[in-house]
PDB file of C-alpha atoms and ligand atoms in Angstrom:
ATOM      1  CA  UNK A   1      16.220  10.860  66.943  1.00 43.00           C
ATOM      2  CA  UNK A   2      18.886  10.687  64.228  1.00 45.00           C
ATOM      3  CA  UNK A   3      17.811  10.028  60.624  1.00 46.00           C
ATOM      4  CA  UNK A   4      19.466   6.593  60.798  1.00 46.00           C
ATOM      5  CA  UNK A   5      17.714   5.773  64.058  1.00 46.00           C
ATOM      6  CA  UNK A   6      14.448   6.956  62.531  1.00 46.00           C
ATOM      7  CA  UNK A   7      14.930   4.705  59.524  1.00 46.00           C
ATOM      8  CA  UNK A   8      15.820   1.707  61.673  1.00 46.00           C
ATOM      9  CA  UNK A   9      12.853   2.364  63.932  1.00 46.00           C
ATOM     10  CA  UNK A  10      10.586   2.552  60.928  1.00 44.00           C
ATOM     11  CA  UNK A  11      11.987  -0.634  59.438  1.00 45.00           C
ATOM     12  CA  UNK A  12      11.442  -2.379  62.749  1.00 46.00           C
ATOM     13  CA  UNK A  13       7.731  -1.770  62.434  1.00 45.00           C
ATOM     14  CA  UNK A  14       5.352  -3.366  59.995  1.00 41.00           C
ATOM     15  CA  UNK A  15       2.679  -2.277  57.531  1.00 42.00           C
ATOM     16  CA  UNK A  16       0.901   1.016  58.041  1.00 42.00           C
ATOM     17  CA  UNK A  17       3.037   1.904  61.029  1.00 46.00           C
ATOM     18  CA  UNK A  18       6.075   2.599  58.800  1.00 45.00           C
ATOM     19  CA  UNK A  19       4.830   5.764  57.028  1.00 44.00           C
ATOM     20  CA  UNK A  20       3.514   7.144  60.292  1.00 45.00           C
ATOM     21  CA  UNK A  21       6.852   6.587  61.981  1.00 45.00           C
ATOM     22  CA  UNK A  22       8.768   8.228  59.128  1.00 46.00           C
ATOM     23  CA  UNK A  23       6.415  11.223  59.199  1.00 46.00           C
ATOM     24  CA  UNK A  24       7.014  11.617  62.901  1.00 48.00           C
ATOM     25  CA  UNK A  25      10.760  11.645  62.209  1.00 59.00           C
ATOM     26  CA  UNK A  26      10.628  14.593  59.783  1.00 72.00           C
ATOM     27  CA  UNK A  27      12.671  17.411  61.193  1.00 85.00           C
ATOM     28  CA  UNK A  28      10.233  20.025  62.583  1.00 91.00           C
ATOM     29  CA  UNK A  29      12.851  22.715  61.947  1.00 95.00           C
ATOM     30  CA  UNK A  30      14.831  21.820  58.821  1.00 97.00           C
ATOM     31  CA  UNK A  31      18.148  23.506  58.205  1.00 98.00           C
ATOM     32  CA  UNK A  32      21.858  23.226  58.744  1.00 98.00           C
ATOM     33  CA  UNK A  33      24.382  23.953  61.464  1.00 98.00           C
ATOM     34  CA  UNK A  34      27.543  23.151  59.485  1.00 98.00           C
ATOM     35  CA  UNK A  35      27.291  25.525  56.537  1.00 98.00           C
ATOM     36  CA  UNK A  36      29.403  28.664  55.928  1.00 98.00           C
ATOM     37  CA  UNK A  37      28.700  31.852  57.812  1.00 98.00           C
ATOM     38  CA  UNK A  38      27.064  34.725  55.978  1.00 98.00           C
ATOM     39  CA  UNK A  39      28.229  38.300  56.621  1.00 97.00           C
ATOM     40  CA  UNK A  40      25.161  38.890  58.814  1.00 97.00           C
ATOM     41  CA  UNK A  41      26.260  36.126  61.207  1.00 98.00           C
ATOM     42  CA  UNK A  42      23.744  33.479  60.194  1.00 98.00           C
ATOM     43  CA  UNK A  43      24.800  30.330  58.441  1.00 98.00           C
ATOM     44  CA  UNK A  44      23.654  29.464  54.933  1.00 98.00           C
ATOM     45  CA  UNK A  45      20.283  27.707  55.426  1.00 98.00           C
ATOM     46  CA  UNK A  46      20.688  28.226  59.173  1.00 98.00           C
ATOM     47  CA  UNK A  47      18.518  25.797  61.109  1.00 98.00           C
ATOM     48  CA  UNK A  48      18.136  28.330  63.915  1.00 98.00           C
ATOM     49  CA  UNK A  49      17.406  31.440  61.853  1.00 98.00           C
ATOM     50  CA  UNK A  50      13.916  32.719  62.725  1.00 98.00           C
ATOM     51  CA  UNK A  51      11.290  31.917  60.139  1.00 98.00           C
ATOM     52  CA  UNK A  52       9.547  34.981  58.690  1.00 98.00           C
ATOM     53  CA  UNK A  53       6.151  35.757  60.161  1.00 98.00           C
ATOM     54  CA  UNK A  54       3.206  34.636  58.078  1.00 98.00           C
ATOM     55  CA  UNK A  55       1.073  37.339  56.488  1.00 98.00           C
ATOM     56  CA  UNK A  56      -2.227  36.664  54.751  1.00 98.00           C
ATOM     57  CA  UNK A  57      -2.000  38.538  51.446  1.00 98.00           C
ATOM     58  CA  UNK A  58      -5.722  38.199  50.785  1.00 96.00           C
ATOM     59  CA  UNK A  59      -7.371  36.387  47.895  1.00 96.00           C
ATOM     60  CA  UNK A  60      -5.881  36.179  44.412  1.00 95.00           C
ATOM     61  CA  UNK A  61      -8.784  38.056  42.875  1.00 94.00           C
ATOM     62  CA  UNK A  62      -6.509  40.648  41.234  1.00 93.00           C
ATOM     63  CA  UNK A  63      -4.678  38.002  39.200  1.00 96.00           C
ATOM     64  CA  UNK A  64      -3.770  37.706  36.429  1.00 97.00           C
ATOM     65  CA  UNK A  65      -2.213  41.167  36.348  1.00 97.00           C
ATOM     66  CA  UNK A  66      -2.410  42.713  32.873  1.00 97.00           C
ATOM     67  CA  UNK A  67       0.892  43.486  31.195  1.00 98.00           C
ATOM     68  CA  UNK A  68       1.618  47.215  30.774  1.00 98.00           C
ATOM     69  CA  UNK A  69       1.942  48.490  27.226  1.00 98.00           C
ATOM     70  CA  UNK A  70       5.755  48.633  27.315  1.00 98.00           C
ATOM     71  CA  UNK A  71       6.234  45.123  28.712  1.00 98.00           C
ATOM     72  CA  UNK A  72       7.715  42.198  26.830  1.00 98.00           C
ATOM     73  CA  UNK A  73       5.359  39.272  27.298  1.00 98.00           C
ATOM     74  CA  UNK A  74       7.408  36.127  27.800  1.00 98.00           C
ATOM     75  CA  UNK A  75       4.492  33.777  28.305  1.00 98.00           C
ATOM     76  CA  UNK A  76       0.786  34.335  27.714  1.00 97.00           C
ATOM     77  CA  UNK A  77      -0.284  30.713  27.980  1.00 97.00           C
ATOM     78  CA  UNK A  78      -0.090  29.923  24.283  1.00 95.00           C
ATOM     79  CA  UNK A  79       3.470  28.754  23.668  1.00 97.00           C
ATOM     80  CA  UNK A  80       6.959  28.298  25.078  1.00 98.00           C
ATOM     81  CA  UNK A  81       8.563  30.014  22.087  1.00 97.00           C
ATOM     82  CA  UNK A  82      10.280  32.620  24.259  1.00 98.00           C
ATOM     83  CA  UNK A  83      12.240  29.897  26.041  1.00 98.00           C
ATOM     84  CA  UNK A  84      14.806  27.214  25.392  1.00 98.00           C
ATOM     85  CA  UNK A  85      16.060  24.377  27.543  1.00 97.00           C
ATOM     86  CA  UNK A  86      19.772  23.659  27.381  1.00 91.00           C
ATOM     87  CA  UNK A  87      19.897  25.045  23.855  1.00 90.00           C
ATOM     88  CA  UNK A  88      17.028  22.831  22.674  1.00 96.00           C
ATOM     89  CA  UNK A  89      13.271  23.315  22.664  1.00 97.00           C
ATOM     90  CA  UNK A  90      11.488  24.013  25.927  1.00 98.00           C
ATOM     91  CA  UNK A  91       9.520  20.918  26.866  1.00 97.00           C
ATOM     92  CA  UNK A  92       7.502  21.881  29.922  1.00 98.00           C
ATOM     93  CA  UNK A  93       3.825  20.941  29.854  1.00 98.00           C
ATOM     94  CA  UNK A  94       1.274  23.477  28.680  1.00 98.00           C
ATOM     95  CA  UNK A  95      -1.762  23.081  30.947  1.00 97.00           C
ATOM     96  CA  UNK A  96      -4.778  25.373  31.245  1.00 96.00           C
ATOM     97  CA  UNK A  97      -2.887  28.456  30.075  1.00 97.00           C
ATOM     98  CA  UNK A  98       0.094  27.716  32.294  1.00 98.00           C
ATOM     99  CA  UNK A  99       3.456  26.045  31.875  1.00 98.00           C
ATOM    100  CA  UNK A 100       4.332  23.259  34.253  1.00 98.00           C
ATOM    101  CA  UNK A 101       7.727  21.826  35.174  1.00 97.00           C
ATOM    102  CA  UNK A 102       7.977  18.157  34.253  1.00 97.00           C
ATOM    103  CA  UNK A 103      11.604  17.177  34.921  1.00 96.00           C
ATOM    104  CA  UNK A 104      12.612  18.048  31.352  1.00 97.00           C
ATOM    105  CA  UNK A 105      15.072  20.674  32.565  1.00 98.00           C
ATOM    106  CA  UNK A 106      15.340  24.343  33.430  1.00 98.00           C
ATOM    107  CA  UNK A 107      13.905  26.940  31.051  1.00 98.00           C
ATOM    108  CA  UNK A 108      15.884  29.963  29.874  1.00 98.00           C
ATOM    109  CA  UNK A 109      14.544  33.010  28.125  1.00 98.00           C
ATOM    110  CA  UNK A 110      15.916  33.416  24.612  1.00 98.00           C
ATOM    111  CA  UNK A 111      16.024  37.150  25.190  1.00 98.00           C
ATOM    112  CA  UNK A 112      18.503  38.531  27.676  1.00 98.00           C
ATOM    113  CA  UNK A 113      17.907  41.172  30.297  1.00 98.00           C
ATOM    114  CA  UNK A 114      19.871  43.403  32.626  1.00 98.00           C
ATOM    115  CA  UNK A 115      18.009  45.701  34.994  1.00 98.00           C
ATOM    116  CA  UNK A 116      14.341  44.847  34.780  1.00 98.00           C
ATOM    117  CA  UNK A 117      10.932  44.627  36.368  1.00 98.00           C
ATOM    118  CA  UNK A 118       9.514  41.111  36.191  1.00 98.00           C
ATOM    119  CA  UNK A 119       5.977  39.969  36.827  1.00 98.00           C
ATOM    120  CA  UNK A 120       5.418  36.245  37.194  1.00 98.00           C
ATOM    121  CA  UNK A 121       2.555  34.176  38.548  1.00 98.00           C
ATOM    122  CA  UNK A 122       3.047  30.699  39.974  1.00 98.00           C
ATOM    123  CA  UNK A 123       1.117  27.942  41.623  1.00 98.00           C
ATOM    124  CA  UNK A 124       2.433  25.192  43.867  1.00 98.00           C
ATOM    125  CA  UNK A 125       1.015  21.670  43.501  1.00 96.00           C
ATOM    126  CA  UNK A 126      -2.010  20.616  45.514  1.00 95.00           C
ATOM    127  CA  UNK A 127      -2.390  18.260  47.252  1.00 94.00           C
ATOM    128  CA  UNK A 128       0.997  18.719  48.868  1.00 93.00           C
ATOM    129  CA  UNK A 129       3.664  16.144  48.139  1.00 91.00           C
ATOM    130  CA  UNK A 130       6.975  16.181  49.933  1.00 92.00           C
ATOM    131  CA  UNK A 131       8.171  18.524  52.629  1.00 94.00           C
ATOM    132  CA  UNK A 132      10.671  21.270  53.333  1.00 96.00           C
ATOM    133  CA  UNK A 133      12.575  22.079  50.112  1.00 96.00           C
ATOM    134  CA  UNK A 134      10.798  19.245  48.320  1.00 93.00           C
ATOM    135  CA  UNK A 135       7.478  21.109  48.370  1.00 96.00           C
ATOM    136  CA  UNK A 136       6.727  23.039  45.206  1.00 96.00           C
ATOM    137  CA  UNK A 137      10.333  24.057  44.653  1.00 95.00           C
ATOM    138  CA  UNK A 138      11.281  26.151  41.649  1.00 97.00           C
ATOM    139  CA  UNK A 139      12.972  29.495  41.263  1.00 98.00           C
ATOM    140  CA  UNK A 140      13.434  32.601  39.181  1.00 98.00           C
ATOM    141  CA  UNK A 141      17.111  33.059  38.323  1.00 98.00           C
ATOM    142  CA  UNK A 142      18.273  36.372  36.881  1.00 98.00           C
ATOM    143  CA  UNK A 143      21.276  35.983  34.609  1.00 98.00           C
ATOM    144  CA  UNK A 144      20.604  32.264  35.131  1.00 98.00           C
ATOM    145  CA  UNK A 145      22.455  32.494  38.446  1.00 98.00           C
ATOM    146  CA  UNK A 146      20.762  34.776  41.002  1.00 98.00           C
ATOM    147  CA  UNK A 147      17.710  33.042  42.469  1.00 98.00           C
ATOM    148  CA  UNK A 148      14.541  34.419  43.957  1.00 98.00           C
ATOM    149  CA  UNK A 149      13.193  31.244  45.498  1.00 98.00           C
ATOM    150  CA  UNK A 150       9.849  29.785  44.485  1.00 98.00           C
ATOM    151  CA  UNK A 151       8.571  27.352  47.109  1.00 98.00           C
ATOM    152  CA  UNK A 152       5.351  26.268  48.705  1.00 98.00           C
ATOM    153  CA  UNK A 153       6.277  27.788  52.043  1.00 97.00           C
ATOM    154  CA  UNK A 154       2.692  27.905  53.298  1.00 98.00           C
ATOM    155  CA  UNK A 155       2.937  26.444  56.804  1.00 97.00           C
ATOM    156  CA  UNK A 156       6.251  24.930  55.743  1.00 97.00           C
ATOM    157  CA  UNK A 157       8.950  25.067  58.454  1.00 97.00           C
ATOM    158  CA  UNK A 158      11.838  24.853  55.997  1.00 98.00           C
ATOM    159  CA  UNK A 159      14.894  27.024  56.627  1.00 98.00           C
ATOM    160  CA  UNK A 160      14.317  30.759  56.432  1.00 98.00           C
ATOM    161  CA  UNK A 161      16.614  31.578  53.520  1.00 98.00           C
ATOM    162  CA  UNK A 162      14.901  28.933  51.407  1.00 98.00           C
ATOM    163  CA  UNK A 163      11.323  30.150  51.812  1.00 98.00           C
ATOM    164  CA  UNK A 164       9.280  31.697  49.022  1.00 98.00           C
ATOM    165  CA  UNK A 165      10.830  34.957  47.772  1.00 98.00           C
ATOM    166  CA  UNK A 166      14.045  34.373  49.724  1.00 98.00           C
ATOM    167  CA  UNK A 167      17.286  35.318  48.045  1.00 98.00           C
ATOM    168  CA  UNK A 168      18.207  31.674  48.173  1.00 98.00           C
ATOM    169  CA  UNK A 169      20.834  30.819  50.736  1.00 98.00           C
ATOM    170  CA  UNK A 170      21.375  34.488  51.576  1.00 98.00           C
ATOM    171  CA  UNK A 171      18.373  36.352  52.877  1.00 98.00           C
ATOM    172  CA  UNK A 172      14.898  35.305  54.063  1.00 98.00           C
ATOM    173  CA  UNK A 173      11.874  37.321  52.997  1.00 98.00           C
ATOM    174  CA  UNK A 174      10.705  40.058  55.363  1.00 98.00           C
ATOM    175  CA  UNK A 175       7.485  38.113  55.845  1.00 98.00           C
ATOM    176  CA  UNK A 176       5.973  34.898  54.534  1.00 98.00           C
ATOM    177  CA  UNK A 177       3.191  36.024  52.199  1.00 98.00           C
ATOM    178  CA  UNK A 178       2.611  32.605  50.684  1.00 98.00           C
ATOM    179  CA  UNK A 179      -0.870  31.551  49.686  1.00 98.00           C
ATOM    180  CA  UNK A 180      -1.971  27.963  50.232  1.00 97.00           C
ATOM    181  CA  UNK A 181      -0.866  25.410  47.625  1.00 97.00           C
ATOM    182  CA  UNK A 182      -3.091  25.255  44.586  1.00 96.00           C
ATOM    183  CA  UNK A 183      -3.749  29.012  44.606  1.00 98.00           C
ATOM    184  CA  UNK A 184      -2.142  31.423  42.160  1.00 98.00           C
ATOM    185  CA  UNK A 185       0.510  33.738  43.531  1.00 98.00           C
ATOM    186  CA  UNK A 186       2.490  36.600  42.064  1.00 98.00           C
ATOM    187  CA  UNK A 187       5.979  37.993  42.261  1.00 98.00           C
ATOM    188  CA  UNK A 188       6.760  41.499  41.149  1.00 98.00           C
ATOM    189  CA  UNK A 189      10.520  41.810  41.155  1.00 98.00           C
ATOM    190  CA  UNK A 190      12.829  44.729  40.473  1.00 98.00           C
ATOM    191  CA  UNK A 191      16.262  43.413  39.647  1.00 98.00           C
ATOM    192  CA  UNK A 192      19.263  45.682  39.311  1.00 97.00           C
ATOM    193  CA  UNK A 193      22.088  43.884  37.578  1.00 97.00           C
ATOM    194  CA  UNK A 194      25.573  43.825  39.077  1.00 97.00           C
ATOM    195  CA  UNK A 195      28.140  46.073  37.450  1.00 96.00           C
ATOM    196  CA  UNK A 196      31.657  44.984  36.631  1.00 97.00           C
ATOM    197  CA  UNK A 197      34.635  46.951  35.391  1.00 96.00           C
ATOM    198  CA  UNK A 198      38.086  45.671  34.531  1.00 95.00           C
ATOM    199  CA  UNK A 199      37.034  42.202  35.646  1.00 94.00           C
ATOM    200  CA  UNK A 200      35.996  43.334  39.110  1.00 96.00           C
ATOM    201  CA  UNK A 201      32.684  43.899  40.827  1.00 97.00           C
ATOM    202  CA  UNK A 202      31.750  47.572  40.956  1.00 95.00           C
ATOM    203  CA  UNK A 203      28.265  47.252  42.441  1.00 96.00           C
ATOM    204  CA  UNK A 204      26.350  44.130  43.485  1.00 97.00           C
ATOM    205  CA  UNK A 205      23.015  43.007  42.131  1.00 98.00           C
ATOM    206  CA  UNK A 206      20.074  44.463  44.046  1.00 97.00           C
ATOM    207  CA  UNK A 207      16.637  42.924  44.415  1.00 98.00           C
ATOM    208  CA  UNK A 208      13.212  44.143  45.464  1.00 98.00           C
ATOM    209  CA  UNK A 209      10.335  41.679  45.622  1.00 98.00           C
ATOM    210  CA  UNK A 210       6.621  42.019  46.210  1.00 98.00           C
ATOM    211  CA  UNK A 211       5.051  38.619  46.902  1.00 98.00           C
ATOM    212  CA  UNK A 212       1.308  38.751  46.397  1.00 98.00           C
ATOM    213  CA  UNK A 213       1.563  42.524  46.698  1.00 98.00           C
ATOM    214  CA  UNK A 214       3.442  42.325  50.003  1.00 98.00           C
ATOM    215  CA  UNK A 215       6.984  43.690  50.208  1.00 98.00           C
ATOM    216  CA  UNK A 216       9.317  40.802  50.996  1.00 98.00           C
ATOM    217  CA  UNK A 217      12.708  42.106  49.782  1.00 98.00           C
ATOM    218  CA  UNK A 218      13.615  45.786  49.705  1.00 98.00           C
ATOM    219  CA  UNK A 219      16.565  46.781  47.532  1.00 97.00           C
ATOM    220  CA  UNK A 220      18.730  44.038  48.982  1.00 98.00           C
ATOM    221  CA  UNK A 221      22.252  43.455  47.719  1.00 98.00           C
ATOM    222  CA  UNK A 222      23.077  39.948  46.598  1.00 98.00           C
ATOM    223  CA  UNK A 223      26.325  38.492  47.917  1.00 98.00           C
ATOM    224  CA  UNK A 224      26.901  36.741  44.599  1.00 98.00           C
ATOM    225  CA  UNK A 225      25.447  33.646  43.044  1.00 98.00           C
ATOM    226  CA  UNK A 226      22.809  31.832  45.090  1.00 98.00           C
ATOM    227  CA  UNK A 227      24.082  28.426  46.160  1.00 98.00           C
ATOM    228  CA  UNK A 228      22.971  25.361  48.088  1.00 98.00           C
ATOM    229  CA  UNK A 229      24.950  24.958  51.312  1.00 97.00           C
ATOM    230  CA  UNK A 230      27.686  27.297  50.078  1.00 98.00           C
ATOM    231  CA  UNK A 231      28.583  30.952  49.825  1.00 98.00           C
ATOM    232  CA  UNK A 232      28.058  32.496  46.446  1.00 96.00           C
ATOM    233  CA  UNK A 233      30.456  34.773  44.648  1.00 97.00           C
ATOM    234  CA  UNK A 234      30.571  37.055  41.651  1.00 98.00           C
ATOM    235  CA  UNK A 235      32.156  36.112  38.382  1.00 98.00           C
ATOM    236  CA  UNK A 236      32.178  38.952  35.870  1.00 98.00           C
ATOM    237  CA  UNK A 237      29.567  38.632  33.151  1.00 97.00           C
ATOM    238  CA  UNK A 238      27.880  40.698  30.510  1.00 96.00           C
ATOM    239  CA  UNK A 239      25.324  43.421  30.965  1.00 96.00           C
ATOM    240  CA  UNK A 240      22.462  41.112  30.088  1.00 98.00           C
ATOM    241  CA  UNK A 241      21.626  37.488  30.653  1.00 98.00           C
ATOM    242  CA  UNK A 242      18.717  35.056  30.478  1.00 98.00           C
ATOM    243  CA  UNK A 243      16.043  34.623  33.097  1.00 98.00           C
ATOM    244  CA  UNK A 244      15.886  30.986  34.174  1.00 98.00           C
ATOM    245  CA  UNK A 245      12.950  29.061  35.607  1.00 98.00           C
ATOM    246  CA  UNK A 246      14.133  26.151  37.700  1.00 97.00           C
ATOM    247  CA  UNK A 247      12.925  22.614  37.126  1.00 97.00           C
ATOM    248  CA  UNK A 248      13.522  21.229  40.602  1.00 95.00           C
ATOM    249  CA  UNK A 249      11.411  18.162  39.918  1.00 94.00           C
ATOM    250  CA  UNK A 250       8.145  19.506  41.293  1.00 94.00           C
ATOM    251  CA  UNK A 251       5.190  20.268  38.975  1.00 96.00           C
ATOM    252  CA  UNK A 252       5.072  23.989  39.738  1.00 98.00           C
ATOM    253  CA  UNK A 253       3.028  26.018  37.254  1.00 98.00           C
ATOM    254  CA  UNK A 254       3.769  29.487  35.899  1.00 98.00           C
ATOM    255  CA  UNK A 255       1.687  31.894  33.876  1.00 98.00           C
ATOM    256  CA  UNK A 256       1.532  35.523  32.792  1.00 98.00           C
ATOM    257  CA  UNK A 257       5.239  36.311  32.615  1.00 98.00           C
ATOM    258  CA  UNK A 258       6.141  39.780  31.485  1.00 98.00           C
ATOM    259  CA  UNK A 259       9.190  41.920  31.840  1.00 98.00           C
ATOM    260  CA  UNK A 260      10.009  45.602  31.507  1.00 98.00           C
ATOM    261  CA  UNK A 261      13.686  46.230  30.726  1.00 98.00           C
ATOM    262  CA  UNK A 262      15.077  49.114  32.759  1.00 97.00           C
ATOM    263  CA  UNK A 263      18.264  51.097  33.146  1.00 90.00           C
ATOM    264  CA  UNK A 264      18.365  51.867  36.827  1.00 88.00           C
ATOM    265  CA  UNK A 265      21.997  52.683  37.479  1.00 74.00           C
ATOM    266  CA  UNK A 266      23.392  55.558  35.502  1.00 66.00           C
ATOM    267  CA  UNK A 267      26.992  56.575  34.949  1.00 59.00           C
ATOM    268  CA  UNK A 268      28.297  58.954  37.595  1.00 58.00           C
ATOM    269  CA  UNK A 269      28.180  62.600  36.614  1.00 59.00           C
ATOM    270  CA  UNK A 270      31.547  63.977  35.486  1.00 55.00           C
TER     271      UNK A 270
HETATM  272 MG1   MG B   1      14.499  26.814  44.036  1.00 95.64          MG
END
């Protein structure tokens, strides 16, 4: 049934029957068939791309993960001082040692990073509200432009390249290691910054992700910026940039953010 037909059918019914009818109309396999093709032959947010297999990562008993001695702690639950929002103060809620998105805007680290190892813990809202990409959506954006998706993808049929720890719009995770909503989860990400020379891309950004200790991205090259329904591209930028946390309108919580700056690509030997 088309969305319009669904809406008309729902409107034709009365009272309690309307929500039930709308629920029945939700696409069981959300995605797109009219978006650009990726180099691997799938479309951006391809409706037909296989969803990653679910893996139970076990309980969150090892969280929070202590920061190593050489890490820069971006958030320890006490303040948002390491962040700004659009140049002004960060205004997310501070709740029970976590920060929570509240539609006040994306957060950006004041410090800038190039290659790095990032640890971040997050928790999707429970009970569940919304569906598909409207379920616990946030994201970790390196350089403010390259997103590792944060999403409540626990038993969520949303498109594969939009699931938790996807390189958004480019590459699904190897497996779906999402914990149920309301439970704390962790990303450990190794991000290698893209290199530019003379205004041109020399080497793409590369990303490795462990989601709840499970490998979900292994040294994957980003195709450029991560976009909704579009192909990304590279625009030359500096060697360092902010890490952004997306305020997608859902009250996703984060805690225990720490980062270890790295220098993973070295000049070629002469
Ligand atoms: Mg997102």
